[in-house]
PDB file of N, CA and C in Angstrom:
ATOM      1  N   MET A 249     -15.904 -23.281  -1.820  1.00 95.00           N
ATOM      2  CA  MET A 249     -15.187 -22.625  -1.001  1.00 95.00           C
ATOM      3  C   MET A 249     -13.708 -22.506  -1.730  1.00 95.00           C
ATOM      4  N   LEU A 250     -13.015 -21.440  -1.412  1.00 97.00           N
ATOM      5  CA  LEU A 250     -11.542 -21.271  -2.109  1.00 97.00           C
ATOM      6  C   LEU A 250     -10.824 -21.131  -0.782  1.00 97.00           C
ATOM      7  N   VAL A 251      -9.809 -21.877  -0.768  1.00 97.00           N
ATOM      8  CA  VAL A 251      -8.686 -21.773   0.590  1.00 97.00           C
ATOM      9  C   VAL A 251      -7.166 -21.623  -0.334  1.00 97.00           C
ATOM     10  N   LEU A 252      -6.763 -20.460   0.087  1.00 97.00           N
ATOM     11  CA  LEU A 252      -5.435 -20.143  -0.374  1.00 97.00           C
ATOM     12  C   LEU A 252      -4.337 -20.078   0.325  1.00 97.00           C
ATOM     13  N   ASN A 253      -3.049 -20.698  -0.047  1.00 96.00           N
ATOM     14  CA  ASN A 253      -1.991 -20.568   0.787  1.00 96.00           C
ATOM     15  C   ASN A 253      -2.127 -21.304   2.258  1.00 96.00           C
ATOM     16  N   ALA A 254      -3.136 -22.208   2.479  1.00 95.00           N
ATOM     17  CA  ALA A 254      -3.128 -22.895   3.860  1.00 95.00           C
ATOM     18  C   ALA A 254      -2.224 -23.669   4.193  1.00 95.00           C
ATOM     19  N   PRO A 255      -1.508 -23.640   5.320  1.00 93.00           N
ATOM     20  CA  PRO A 255      -0.897 -24.879   5.747  1.00 93.00           C
ATOM     21  C   PRO A 255      -1.830 -26.184   5.662  1.00 93.00           C
ATOM     22  N   GLU A 256      -0.769 -27.352   5.509  1.00 87.00           N
ATOM     23  CA  GLU A 256      -1.635 -28.483   5.346  1.00 87.00           C
ATOM     24  C   GLU A 256      -2.375 -28.854   6.425  1.00 87.00           C
ATOM     25  N   ARG A 257      -2.219 -28.606   7.643  1.00 89.00           N
ATOM     26  CA  ARG A 257      -3.044 -29.112   8.749  1.00 89.00           C
ATOM     27  C   ARG A 257      -4.326 -28.098   8.751  1.00 89.00           C
ATOM     28  N   TYR A 258      -4.437 -27.105   7.963  1.00 92.00           N
ATOM     29  CA  TYR A 258      -5.787 -26.429   8.078  1.00 92.00           C
ATOM     30  C   TYR A 258      -6.986 -26.946   7.767  1.00 92.00           C
ATOM     31  N   LEU A 259      -6.999 -27.828   6.859  1.00 84.00           N
ATOM     32  CA  LEU A 259      -8.086 -28.614   6.015  1.00 84.00           C
ATOM     33  C   LEU A 259      -8.541 -29.678   7.264  1.00 84.00           C
ATOM     34  N   ARG A 260      -7.487 -30.256   7.804  1.00 85.00           N
ATOM     35  CA  ARG A 260      -8.076 -31.184   8.949  1.00 85.00           C
ATOM     36  C   ARG A 260      -8.528 -30.349  10.167  1.00 85.00           C
ATOM     37  N   LEU A 261      -8.124 -29.318  10.537  1.00 87.00           N
ATOM     38  CA  LEU A 261      -8.695 -28.236  11.837  1.00 87.00           C
ATOM     39  C   LEU A 261      -9.918 -28.023  11.024  1.00 87.00           C
ATOM     40  N   LEU A 262     -10.286 -27.743   9.920  1.00 85.00           N
ATOM     41  CA  LEU A 262     -11.550 -27.158   9.418  1.00 85.00           C
ATOM     42  C   LEU A 262     -12.812 -28.129   9.206  1.00 85.00           C
ATOM     43  N   ASP A 263     -12.185 -29.607   9.001  1.00 85.00           N
ATOM     44  CA  ASP A 263     -13.182 -30.619   9.318  1.00 85.00           C
ATOM     45  C   ASP A 263     -14.496 -30.351   8.084  1.00 85.00           C
ATOM     46  N   PRO A 264     -14.298 -30.106   7.023  1.00 86.00           N
ATOM     47  CA  PRO A 264     -15.400 -29.584   6.218  1.00 86.00           C
ATOM     48  C   PRO A 264     -16.388 -31.019   6.025  1.00 86.00           C
ATOM     49  N   PRO A 265     -17.459 -30.506   5.838  1.00 89.00           N
ATOM     50  CA  PRO A 265     -18.649 -31.850   5.606  1.00 89.00           C
ATOM     51  C   PRO A 265     -18.102 -32.488   4.254  1.00 89.00           C
ATOM     52  N   PRO A 266     -18.491 -33.465   4.051  1.00 90.00           N
ATOM     53  CA  PRO A 266     -17.878 -34.405   2.718  1.00 90.00           C
ATOM     54  C   PRO A 266     -18.776 -33.713   1.510  1.00 90.00           C
ATOM     55  N   ASP A 267     -19.766 -33.209   1.329  1.00 93.00           N
ATOM     56  CA  ASP A 267     -20.220 -32.304   0.269  1.00 93.00           C
ATOM     57  C   ASP A 267     -19.897 -31.210  -0.080  1.00 93.00           C
ATOM     58  N   LEU A 268     -19.053 -30.503   0.768  1.00 91.00           N
ATOM     59  CA  LEU A 268     -18.316 -29.331   0.660  1.00 91.00           C
ATOM     60  C   LEU A 268     -17.334 -29.341  -0.438  1.00 91.00           C
ATOM     61  N   HIS A 269     -17.239 -28.556  -1.410  1.00 91.00           N
ATOM     62  CA  HIS A 269     -16.096 -28.647  -2.298  1.00 91.00           C
ATOM     63  C   HIS A 269     -15.144 -27.617  -1.962  1.00 91.00           C
ATOM     64  N   ILE A 270     -14.118 -27.920  -1.957  1.00 93.00           N
ATOM     65  CA  ILE A 270     -12.986 -26.982  -1.580  1.00 93.00           C
ATOM     66  C   ILE A 270     -11.813 -26.949  -2.936  1.00 93.00           C
ATOM     67  N   ASP A 271     -11.542 -25.731  -3.296  1.00 96.00           N
ATOM     68  CA  ASP A 271     -10.529 -25.518  -4.460  1.00 96.00           C
ATOM     69  C   ASP A 271      -9.320 -25.022  -3.591  1.00 96.00           C
ATOM     70  N   LEU A 272      -8.322 -25.506  -3.805  1.00 95.00           N
ATOM     71  CA  LEU A 272      -6.832 -24.796  -3.351  1.00 95.00           C
ATOM     72  C   LEU A 272      -6.246 -23.955  -4.252  1.00 95.00           C
ATOM     73  N   GLY A 273      -7.071 -23.682  -5.127  1.00 95.00           N
ATOM     74  CA  GLY A 273      -6.219 -22.586  -6.096  1.00 95.00           C
ATOM     75  C   GLY A 273      -7.607 -21.979  -7.025  1.00 95.00           C
ATOM     76  N   VAL A 274      -7.172 -20.880  -7.593  1.00 94.00           N
ATOM     77  CA  VAL A 274      -8.548 -20.248  -8.136  1.00 94.00           C
ATOM     78  C   VAL A 274      -8.819 -21.034  -9.465  1.00 94.00           C
ATOM     79  N   ILE A 275     -10.162 -21.271  -9.748  1.00 94.00           N
ATOM     80  CA  ILE A 275     -10.460 -22.088 -10.952  1.00 94.00           C
ATOM     81  C   ILE A 275     -11.273 -20.792 -11.669  1.00 94.00           C
ATOM     82  N   GLU A 276     -10.877 -20.895 -12.942  1.00 91.00           N
ATOM     83  CA  GLU A 276     -11.506 -19.694 -13.734  1.00 91.00           C
ATOM     84  C   GLU A 276     -12.930 -19.960 -13.844  1.00 91.00           C
ATOM     85  N   GLY A 277     -13.540 -18.766 -13.577  1.00 88.00           N
ATOM     86  CA  GLY A 277     -15.131 -19.060 -13.778  1.00 88.00           C
ATOM     87  C   GLY A 277     -15.708 -19.452 -12.562  1.00 88.00           C
ATOM     88  N   ALA A 278     -15.220 -19.851 -11.544  1.00 88.00           N
ATOM     89  CA  ALA A 278     -15.954 -20.656 -10.523  1.00 88.00           C
ATOM     90  C   ALA A 278     -16.294 -19.285  -9.443  1.00 88.00           C
ATOM     91  N   VAL A 279     -17.443 -19.661  -8.863  1.00 85.00           N
ATOM     92  CA  VAL A 279     -18.124 -18.708  -8.096  1.00 85.00           C
ATOM     93  C   VAL A 279     -17.998 -19.036  -6.506  1.00 85.00           C
ATOM     94  N   TYR A 280     -17.668 -18.361  -5.638  1.00 92.00           N
ATOM     95  CA  TYR A 280     -17.457 -19.006  -4.264  1.00 92.00           C
ATOM     96  C   TYR A 280     -18.153 -18.280  -3.375  1.00 92.00           C
ATOM     97  N   ASP A 281     -18.737 -19.225  -2.295  1.00 92.00           N
ATOM     98  CA  ASP A 281     -19.420 -18.708  -1.243  1.00 92.00           C
ATOM     99  C   ASP A 281     -18.502 -18.143  -0.125  1.00 92.00           C
ATOM    100  N   ASP A 282     -17.323 -18.879   0.080  1.00 95.00           N
ATOM    101  CA  ASP A 282     -16.481 -18.404   0.951  1.00 95.00           C
ATOM    102  C   ASP A 282     -14.919 -18.622   0.333  1.00 95.00           C
ATOM    103  N   VAL A 283     -14.024 -17.456   0.855  1.00 97.00           N
ATOM    104  CA  VAL A 283     -12.509 -17.398   0.672  1.00 97.00           C
ATOM    105  C   VAL A 283     -12.046 -17.292   1.730  1.00 97.00           C
ATOM    106  N   HIS A 284     -11.036 -18.034   1.986  1.00 97.00           N
ATOM    107  CA  HIS A 284      -9.939 -18.193   3.196  1.00 97.00           C
ATOM    108  C   HIS A 284      -8.791 -17.869   2.346  1.00 97.00           C
ATOM    109  N   LEU A 285      -7.971 -16.762   2.727  1.00 98.00           N
ATOM    110  CA  LEU A 285      -6.767 -16.447   2.371  1.00 98.00           C
ATOM    111  C   LEU A 285      -5.882 -16.504   3.609  1.00 98.00           C
ATOM    112  N   PHE A 286      -4.758 -17.250   3.243  1.00 98.00           N
ATOM    113  CA  PHE A 286      -3.655 -17.273   4.495  1.00 98.00           C
ATOM    114  C   PHE A 286      -2.445 -16.428   4.029  1.00 98.00           C
ATOM    115  N   THR A 287      -2.123 -15.526   4.795  1.00 98.00           N
ATOM    116  CA  THR A 287      -1.233 -14.455   4.629  1.00 98.00           C
ATOM    117  C   THR A 287      -0.257 -14.501   5.900  1.00 98.00           C
ATOM    118  N   LEU A 288       1.101 -14.356   5.348  1.00 97.00           N
ATOM    119  CA  LEU A 288       2.197 -14.309   6.439  1.00 97.00           C
ATOM    120  C   LEU A 288       2.505 -12.930   7.062  1.00 97.00           C
ATOM    121  N   ASP A 289       2.337 -11.765   6.119  1.00 98.00           N
ATOM    122  CA  ASP A 289       2.756 -10.725   6.286  1.00 98.00           C
ATOM    123  C   ASP A 289       1.813  -9.865   5.622  1.00 98.00           C
ATOM    124  N   LYS A 290       2.030  -8.217   5.827  1.00 98.00           N
ATOM    125  CA  LYS A 290       1.387  -7.306   4.943  1.00 98.00           C
ATOM    126  C   LYS A 290       1.874  -7.259   3.529  1.00 98.00           C
ATOM    127  N   GLY A 291       3.105  -7.729   3.301  1.00 98.00           N
ATOM    128  CA  GLY A 291       3.481  -7.833   1.870  1.00 98.00           C
ATOM    129  C   GLY A 291       2.512  -8.603   1.010  1.00 98.00           C
ATOM    130  N   THR A 292       2.287  -9.924   1.604  1.00 97.00           N
ATOM    131  CA  THR A 292       1.264 -10.832   1.161  1.00 97.00           C
ATOM    132  C   THR A 292      -0.160 -10.333   0.753  1.00 97.00           C
ATOM    133  N   VAL A 293      -0.564  -9.641   1.760  1.00 98.00           N
ATOM    134  CA  VAL A 293      -1.975  -8.954   1.714  1.00 98.00           C
ATOM    135  C   VAL A 293      -1.852  -7.956   0.782  1.00 98.00           C
ATOM    136  N   ASP A 294      -0.752  -7.074   0.615  1.00 98.00           N
ATOM    137  CA  ASP A 294      -0.746  -6.102  -0.575  1.00 98.00           C
ATOM    138  C   ASP A 294      -0.603  -6.766  -1.835  1.00 98.00           C
ATOM    139  N   ARG A 295       0.196  -8.024  -2.201  1.00 97.00           N
ATOM    140  CA  ARG A 295       0.341  -8.611  -3.502  1.00 97.00           C
ATOM    141  C   ARG A 295      -0.887  -9.268  -3.694  1.00 97.00           C
ATOM    142  N   GLU A 296      -1.379  -9.998  -2.763  1.00 96.00           N
ATOM    143  CA  GLU A 296      -2.637 -10.944  -3.274  1.00 96.00           C
ATOM    144  C   GLU A 296      -3.916 -10.533  -2.951  1.00 96.00           C
ATOM    145  N   GLY A 297      -4.130  -9.632  -1.914  1.00 96.00           N
ATOM    146  CA  GLY A 297      -5.295  -9.072  -1.800  1.00 96.00           C
ATOM    147  C   GLY A 297      -6.158  -8.414  -2.684  1.00 96.00           C
ATOM    148  N   PRO A 298      -5.526  -7.591  -3.668  1.00 96.00           N
ATOM    149  CA  PRO A 298      -6.563  -7.263  -4.874  1.00 96.00           C
ATOM    150  C   PRO A 298      -7.113  -8.302  -5.648  1.00 96.00           C
ATOM    151  N   ALA A 299      -6.277  -9.194  -6.045  1.00 94.00           N
ATOM    152  CA  ALA A 299      -6.862 -10.444  -7.034  1.00 94.00           C
ATOM    153  C   ALA A 299      -8.000 -11.109  -6.149  1.00 94.00           C
ATOM    154  N   VAL A 300      -7.707 -11.174  -4.945  1.00 95.00           N
ATOM    155  CA  VAL A 300      -8.661 -12.065  -4.004  1.00 95.00           C
ATOM    156  C   VAL A 300      -9.895 -11.306  -4.236  1.00 95.00           C
ATOM    157  N   LEU A 301      -9.799 -10.077  -4.018  1.00 95.00           N
ATOM    158  CA  LEU A 301     -11.012  -9.075  -3.921  1.00 95.00           C
ATOM    159  C   LEU A 301     -11.761  -9.187  -5.313  1.00 95.00           C
ATOM    160  N   ASP A 302     -11.069  -9.320  -6.436  1.00 92.00           N
ATOM    161  CA  ASP A 302     -11.567  -9.415  -7.685  1.00 92.00           C
ATOM    162  C   ASP A 302     -12.564 -10.687  -7.730  1.00 92.00           C
ATOM    163  N   LEU A 303     -12.284 -11.762  -6.917  1.00 92.00           N
ATOM    164  CA  LEU A 303     -13.066 -12.982  -6.874  1.00 92.00           C
ATOM    165  C   LEU A 303     -14.500 -12.943  -5.953  1.00 92.00           C
ATOM    166  N   MET A 304     -14.511 -11.848  -5.286  1.00 91.00           N
ATOM    167  CA  MET A 304     -15.637 -11.594  -4.577  1.00 91.00           C
ATOM    168  C   MET A 304     -16.856 -11.369  -5.262  1.00 91.00           C
ATOM    169  N   GLY A 305     -17.907 -12.076  -4.955  1.00 90.00           N
ATOM    170  CA  GLY A 305     -19.493 -11.792  -5.557  1.00 90.00           C
ATOM    171  C   GLY A 305     -20.072 -11.119  -4.371  1.00 90.00           C
ATOM    172  N   PRO A 306     -21.346 -10.648  -4.575  1.00 90.00           N
ATOM    173  CA  PRO A 306     -22.024  -9.943  -3.665  1.00 90.00           C
ATOM    174  C   PRO A 306     -22.181 -10.594  -2.425  1.00 90.00           C
ATOM    175  N   THR A 307     -22.255 -11.658  -2.036  1.00 91.00           N
ATOM    176  CA  THR A 307     -22.469 -12.538  -0.853  1.00 91.00           C
ATOM    177  C   THR A 307     -21.392 -13.203  -0.471  1.00 91.00           C
ATOM    178  N   THR A 308     -20.167 -13.286  -0.913  1.00 93.00           N
ATOM    179  CA  THR A 308     -19.082 -14.184  -0.753  1.00 93.00           C
ATOM    180  C   THR A 308     -18.440 -13.630   0.604  1.00 93.00           C
ATOM    181  N   ARG A 309     -18.292 -14.515   1.455  1.00 95.00           N
ATOM    182  CA  ARG A 309     -17.574 -14.365   2.772  1.00 95.00           C
ATOM    183  C   ARG A 309     -16.122 -14.541   2.704  1.00 95.00           C
ATOM    184  N   LEU A 310     -15.663 -13.474   3.108  1.00 98.00           N
ATOM    185  CA  LEU A 310     -13.942 -13.197   3.098  1.00 98.00           C
ATOM    186  C   LEU A 310     -13.349 -13.281   4.367  1.00 98.00           C
ATOM    187  N   TRP A 311     -12.532 -14.486   4.746  1.00 98.00           N
ATOM    188  CA  TRP A 311     -11.789 -14.436   5.813  1.00 98.00           C
ATOM    189  C   TRP A 311     -10.343 -14.442   5.618  1.00 98.00           C
ATOM    190  N   VAL A 312      -9.340 -13.833   6.093  1.00 98.00           N
ATOM    191  CA  VAL A 312      -8.045 -13.654   5.986  1.00 98.00           C
ATOM    192  C   VAL A 312      -7.581 -14.089   7.042  1.00 98.00           C
ATOM    193  N   CYS A 313      -6.681 -15.145   7.109  1.00 98.00           N
ATOM    194  CA  CYS A 313      -6.040 -15.870   8.288  1.00 98.00           C
ATOM    195  C   CYS A 313      -4.569 -15.386   8.253  1.00 98.00           C
ATOM    196  N   PHE A 314      -4.026 -15.106   9.574  1.00 98.00           N
ATOM    197  CA  PHE A 314      -2.811 -14.558   9.690  1.00 98.00           C
ATOM    198  C   PHE A 314      -2.223 -14.895  10.957  1.00 98.00           C
ATOM    199  N   PRO A 315      -0.848 -15.075  11.021  1.00 98.00           N
ATOM    200  CA  PRO A 315      -0.253 -15.283  12.446  1.00 98.00           C
ATOM    201  C   PRO A 315      -0.639 -14.720  13.689  1.00 98.00           C
ATOM    202  N   GLN A 316      -1.116 -15.115  14.559  1.00 93.00           N
ATOM    203  CA  GLN A 316      -1.508 -14.506  15.615  1.00 93.00           C
ATOM    204  C   GLN A 316      -0.339 -14.362  16.601  1.00 93.00           C
ATOM    205  N   ARG A 317      -0.562 -13.257  17.433  1.00 87.00           N
ATOM    206  CA  ARG A 317       0.650 -12.949  18.453  1.00 87.00           C
ATOM    207  C   ARG A 317       0.638 -14.141  19.391  1.00 87.00           C
ATOM    208  N   GLY A 318       1.843 -14.379  19.884  1.00 86.00           N
ATOM    209  CA  GLY A 318       1.961 -15.452  20.702  1.00 86.00           C
ATOM    210  C   GLY A 318       2.235 -16.835  20.201  1.00 86.00           C
ATOM    211  N   GLY A 319       2.056 -16.850  18.808  1.00 86.00           N
ATOM    212  CA  GLY A 319       2.297 -18.175  17.873  1.00 86.00           C
ATOM    213  C   GLY A 319       3.867 -18.091  17.644  1.00 86.00           C
ATOM    214  N   THR A 320       4.068 -19.241  16.789  1.00 92.00           N
ATOM    215  CA  THR A 320       5.529 -19.527  16.467  1.00 92.00           C
ATOM    216  C   THR A 320       6.062 -18.839  15.220  1.00 92.00           C
ATOM    217  N   ILE A 321       4.971 -18.073  14.357  1.00 95.00           N
ATOM    218  CA  ILE A 321       5.213 -17.468  13.139  1.00 95.00           C
ATOM    219  C   ILE A 321       5.190 -15.913  13.421  1.00 95.00           C
ATOM    220  N   ILE A 322       6.539 -15.462  13.055  1.00 94.00           N
ATOM    221  CA  ILE A 322       6.657 -13.834  13.071  1.00 94.00           C
ATOM    222  C   ILE A 322       6.073 -13.270  12.103  1.00 94.00           C
ATOM    223  N   THR A 323       5.278 -12.101  12.213  1.00 97.00           N
ATOM    224  CA  THR A 323       4.582 -11.325  11.357  1.00 97.00           C
ATOM    225  C   THR A 323       4.580  -9.755  11.468  1.00 97.00           C
ATOM    226  N   ASP A 324       4.286  -9.057  10.556  1.00 97.00           N
ATOM    227  CA  ASP A 324       4.000  -7.626  10.880  1.00 97.00           C
ATOM    228  C   ASP A 324       2.548  -7.286  10.987  1.00 97.00           C
ATOM    229  N   LEU A 325       1.653  -8.427  10.992  1.00 97.00           N
ATOM    230  CA  LEU A 325       0.205  -8.330  11.060  1.00 97.00           C
ATOM    231  C   LEU A 325      -0.421  -8.393  12.375  1.00 97.00           C
ATOM    232  N   ALA A 326      -1.707  -7.676  12.603  1.00 96.00           N
ATOM    233  CA  ALA A 326      -2.241  -7.811  13.850  1.00 96.00           C
ATOM    234  C   ALA A 326      -3.634  -7.599  13.334  1.00 96.00           C
ATOM    235  N   ALA A 327      -4.621  -7.992  14.312  1.00 95.00           N
ATOM    236  CA  ALA A 327      -6.078  -7.670  13.948  1.00 95.00           C
ATOM    237  C   ALA A 327      -6.353  -6.344  13.646  1.00 95.00           C
ATOM    238  N   ASP A 328      -5.576  -5.380  14.193  1.00 95.00           N
ATOM    239  CA  ASP A 328      -5.935  -3.844  13.996  1.00 95.00           C
ATOM    240  C   ASP A 328      -4.588  -3.239  12.943  1.00 95.00           C
ATOM    241  N   LYS A 329      -3.926  -4.015  12.467  1.00 96.00           N
ATOM    242  CA  LYS A 329      -2.676  -3.452  11.611  1.00 96.00           C
ATOM    243  C   LYS A 329      -2.345  -4.386  10.479  1.00 96.00           C
ATOM    244  N   GLY A 330      -2.040  -3.604   9.237  1.00 98.00           N
ATOM    245  CA  GLY A 330      -1.698  -4.061   8.239  1.00 98.00           C
ATOM    246  C   GLY A 330      -2.746  -4.544   7.155  1.00 98.00           C
ATOM    247  N   TRP A 331      -3.832  -3.980   7.304  1.00 98.00           N
ATOM    248  CA  TRP A 331      -4.797  -4.468   6.504  1.00 98.00           C
ATOM    249  C   TRP A 331      -5.154  -3.287   5.421  1.00 98.00           C
ATOM    250  N   ASP A 332      -4.161  -2.013   5.157  1.00 98.00           N
ATOM    251  CA  ASP A 332      -4.651  -0.897   4.515  1.00 98.00           C
ATOM    252  C   ASP A 332      -5.106  -1.279   3.085  1.00 98.00           C
ATOM    253  N   THR A 333      -4.605  -2.462   2.294  1.00 98.00           N
ATOM    254  CA  THR A 333      -5.137  -2.566   1.050  1.00 98.00           C
ATOM    255  C   THR A 333      -6.452  -3.015   0.837  1.00 98.00           C
ATOM    256  N   LEU A 334      -6.909  -3.838   1.926  1.00 98.00           N
ATOM    257  CA  LEU A 334      -8.342  -4.253   1.916  1.00 98.00           C
ATOM    258  C   LEU A 334      -9.151  -3.238   2.467  1.00 98.00           C
ATOM    259  N   VAL A 335      -8.605  -2.347   3.463  1.00 97.00           N
ATOM    260  CA  VAL A 335      -9.661  -1.370   3.740  1.00 97.00           C
ATOM    261  C   VAL A 335      -9.719  -0.226   2.825  1.00 97.00           C
ATOM    262  N   ASP A 336      -8.687  -0.034   1.815  1.00 97.00           N
ATOM    263  CA  ASP A 336      -8.836   1.173   0.922  1.00 97.00           C
ATOM    264  C   ASP A 336      -9.535   0.671  -0.098  1.00 97.00           C
ATOM    265  N   ALA A 337      -9.862  -0.520  -0.325  1.00 96.00           N
ATOM    266  CA  ALA A 337     -10.917  -1.169  -1.280  1.00 96.00           C
ATOM    267  C   ALA A 337     -12.100  -1.381  -0.841  1.00 96.00           C
ATOM    268  N   GLY A 338     -12.351  -1.082   0.183  1.00 96.00           N
ATOM    269  CA  GLY A 338     -13.884  -1.010   0.797  1.00 96.00           C
ATOM    270  C   GLY A 338     -14.203  -2.106   1.649  1.00 96.00           C
ATOM    271  N   TRP A 339     -13.285  -2.628   2.371  1.00 96.00           N
ATOM    272  CA  TRP A 339     -13.455  -3.702   3.172  1.00 96.00           C
ATOM    273  C   TRP A 339     -13.252  -3.524   4.562  1.00 96.00           C
ATOM    274  N   ARG A 340     -13.757  -3.864   5.492  1.00 96.00           N
ATOM    275  CA  ARG A 340     -13.429  -3.801   6.994  1.00 96.00           C
ATOM    276  C   ARG A 340     -13.356  -5.046   7.774  1.00 96.00           C
ATOM    277  N   PRO A 341     -12.548  -5.266   8.750  1.00 97.00           N
ATOM    278  CA  PRO A 341     -12.556  -6.092   9.553  1.00 97.00           C
ATOM    279  C   PRO A 341     -13.788  -6.453  10.536  1.00 97.00           C
ATOM    280  N   THR A 342     -14.776  -7.302  10.466  1.00 96.00           N
ATOM    281  CA  THR A 342     -15.768  -7.268  11.346  1.00 96.00           C
ATOM    282  C   THR A 342     -15.773  -8.469  12.802  1.00 96.00           C
ATOM    283  N   ALA A 343     -14.948  -9.337  12.428  1.00 97.00           N
ATOM    284  CA  ALA A 343     -14.933 -10.513  13.434  1.00 97.00           C
ATOM    285  C   ALA A 343     -13.541 -11.138  13.375  1.00 97.00           C
ATOM    286  N   GLN A 344     -13.132 -11.740  14.529  1.00 97.00           N
ATOM    287  CA  GLN A 344     -11.921 -12.336  14.499  1.00 97.00           C
ATOM    288  C   GLN A 344     -12.044 -13.808  15.433  1.00 97.00           C
ATOM    289  N   GLU A 345     -11.460 -14.790  14.755  1.00 96.00           N
ATOM    290  CA  GLU A 345     -11.625 -16.294  15.176  1.00 96.00           C
ATOM    291  C   GLU A 345     -10.207 -16.911  15.481  1.00 96.00           C
ATOM    292  N   PRO A 346      -9.943 -17.460  16.310  1.00 95.00           N
ATOM    293  CA  PRO A 346      -8.580 -18.069  16.540  1.00 95.00           C
ATOM    294  C   PRO A 346      -8.855 -19.487  15.759  1.00 95.00           C
ATOM    295  N   ILE A 347      -7.653 -19.950  15.162  1.00 94.00           N
ATOM    296  CA  ILE A 347      -7.884 -21.448  14.239  1.00 94.00           C
ATOM    297  C   ILE A 347      -7.096 -22.245  15.142  1.00 94.00           C
ATOM    298  N   ASP A 348      -5.710 -21.967  15.594  1.00 93.00           N
ATOM    299  CA  ASP A 348      -4.995 -22.809  16.508  1.00 93.00           C
ATOM    300  C   ASP A 348      -3.912 -21.909  17.036  1.00 93.00           C
ATOM    301  N   SER A 349      -2.830 -22.491  17.606  1.00 93.00           N
ATOM    302  CA  SER A 349      -1.931 -21.705  18.431  1.00 93.00           C
ATOM    303  C   SER A 349      -1.358 -20.740  17.502  1.00 93.00           C
ATOM    304  N   ASP A 350      -1.165 -20.810  16.155  1.00 95.00           N
ATOM    305  CA  ASP A 350      -0.186 -20.062  15.528  1.00 95.00           C
ATOM    306  C   ASP A 350      -1.215 -19.051  14.575  1.00 95.00           C
ATOM    307  N   TRP A 351      -2.292 -19.538  14.397  1.00 96.00           N
ATOM    308  CA  TRP A 351      -3.366 -18.666  13.301  1.00 96.00           C
ATOM    309  C   TRP A 351      -4.516 -18.124  13.853  1.00 96.00           C
ATOM    310  N   ALA A 352      -4.939 -17.003  13.434  1.00 97.00           N
ATOM    311  CA  ALA A 352      -6.086 -16.405  13.551  1.00 97.00           C
ATOM    312  C   ALA A 352      -6.811 -16.028  12.440  1.00 97.00           C
ATOM    313  N   ALA A 353      -8.225 -15.872  12.275  1.00 97.00           N
ATOM    314  CA  ALA A 353      -8.758 -15.558  11.005  1.00 97.00           C
ATOM    315  C   ALA A 353      -9.657 -14.184  11.367  1.00 97.00           C
ATOM    316  N   LEU A 354      -9.592 -13.197  10.320  1.00 98.00           N
ATOM    317  CA  LEU A 354     -10.362 -12.014  10.539  1.00 98.00           C
ATOM    318  C   LEU A 354     -11.371 -12.291   9.324  1.00 98.00           C
ATOM    319  N   ARG A 355     -12.569 -11.985   9.712  1.00 98.00           N
ATOM    320  CA  ARG A 355     -13.778 -11.931   8.762  1.00 98.00           C
ATOM    321  C   ARG A 355     -13.844 -10.390   8.305  1.00 98.00           C
ATOM    322  N   PHE A 356     -13.741 -10.306   6.788  1.00 98.00           N
ATOM    323  CA  PHE A 356     -13.848  -8.769   6.295  1.00 98.00           C
ATOM    324  C   PHE A 356     -15.289  -8.771   5.456  1.00 98.00           C
ATOM    325  N   THR A 357     -16.013  -7.618   5.795  1.00 96.00           N
ATOM    326  CA  THR A 357     -17.055  -7.526   4.834  1.00 96.00           C
ATOM    327  C   THR A 357     -17.052  -5.859   4.130  1.00 96.00           C
ATOM    328  N   ARG A 358     -17.799  -5.887   3.142  1.00 92.00           N
ATOM    329  CA  ARG A 358     -17.871  -4.612   2.524  1.00 92.00           C
ATOM    330  C   ARG A 358     -18.286  -3.499   3.154  1.00 92.00           C
ATOM    331  N   THR A 359     -17.699  -2.386   3.301  1.00 89.00           N
ATOM    332  CA  THR A 359     -18.311  -1.157   3.807  1.00 89.00           C
ATOM    333  C   THR A 359     -19.537  -0.669   2.986  1.00 89.00           C
ATOM    334  N   ALA A 360     -20.175   0.195   3.332  1.00 72.00           N
ATOM    335  CA  ALA A 360     -21.532   0.845   2.633  1.00 72.00           C
ATOM    336  C   ALA A 360     -21.036   1.377   1.459  1.00 72.00           C
ATOM    337  N   THR A 361     -19.803   1.947   1.330  1.00 63.00           N
ATOM    338  CA  THR A 361     -19.280   2.525   0.056  1.00 63.00           C
ATOM    339  C   THR A 361     -18.339   1.809  -0.736  1.00 63.00           C
ATOM    340  N   GLY A 362     -17.854   0.413  -0.343  1.00 56.00           N
ATOM    341  CA  GLY A 362     -17.115  -0.520  -0.925  1.00 56.00           C
ATOM    342  C   GLY A 362     -17.794  -1.374  -2.072  1.00 56.00           C
TER     343      GLY A 362
END
């Protein structure tokens, strides 16, 4: 699993099993089953999204975590807004999960043409 830009408390909340290997930065040549990208705003999605998509294998699961409404972090993202870079690259949000009072995660999957 690759986790990028996560707040320190995320790994405690995630509570991964001891045998799960987590990289907190990209390791050249690594293949990831899951990628969790934390982003504060649309600008971060636009800057970091394309590089993250380049890491995606055919079965890699992509979760993009963003500040949710009502939390303490101000953002220009919402579940239905700010994801143009990913959508234009052939990905679409298919599920949303709360992480804590500040963060939510959107699961992205490839579209048929992506």
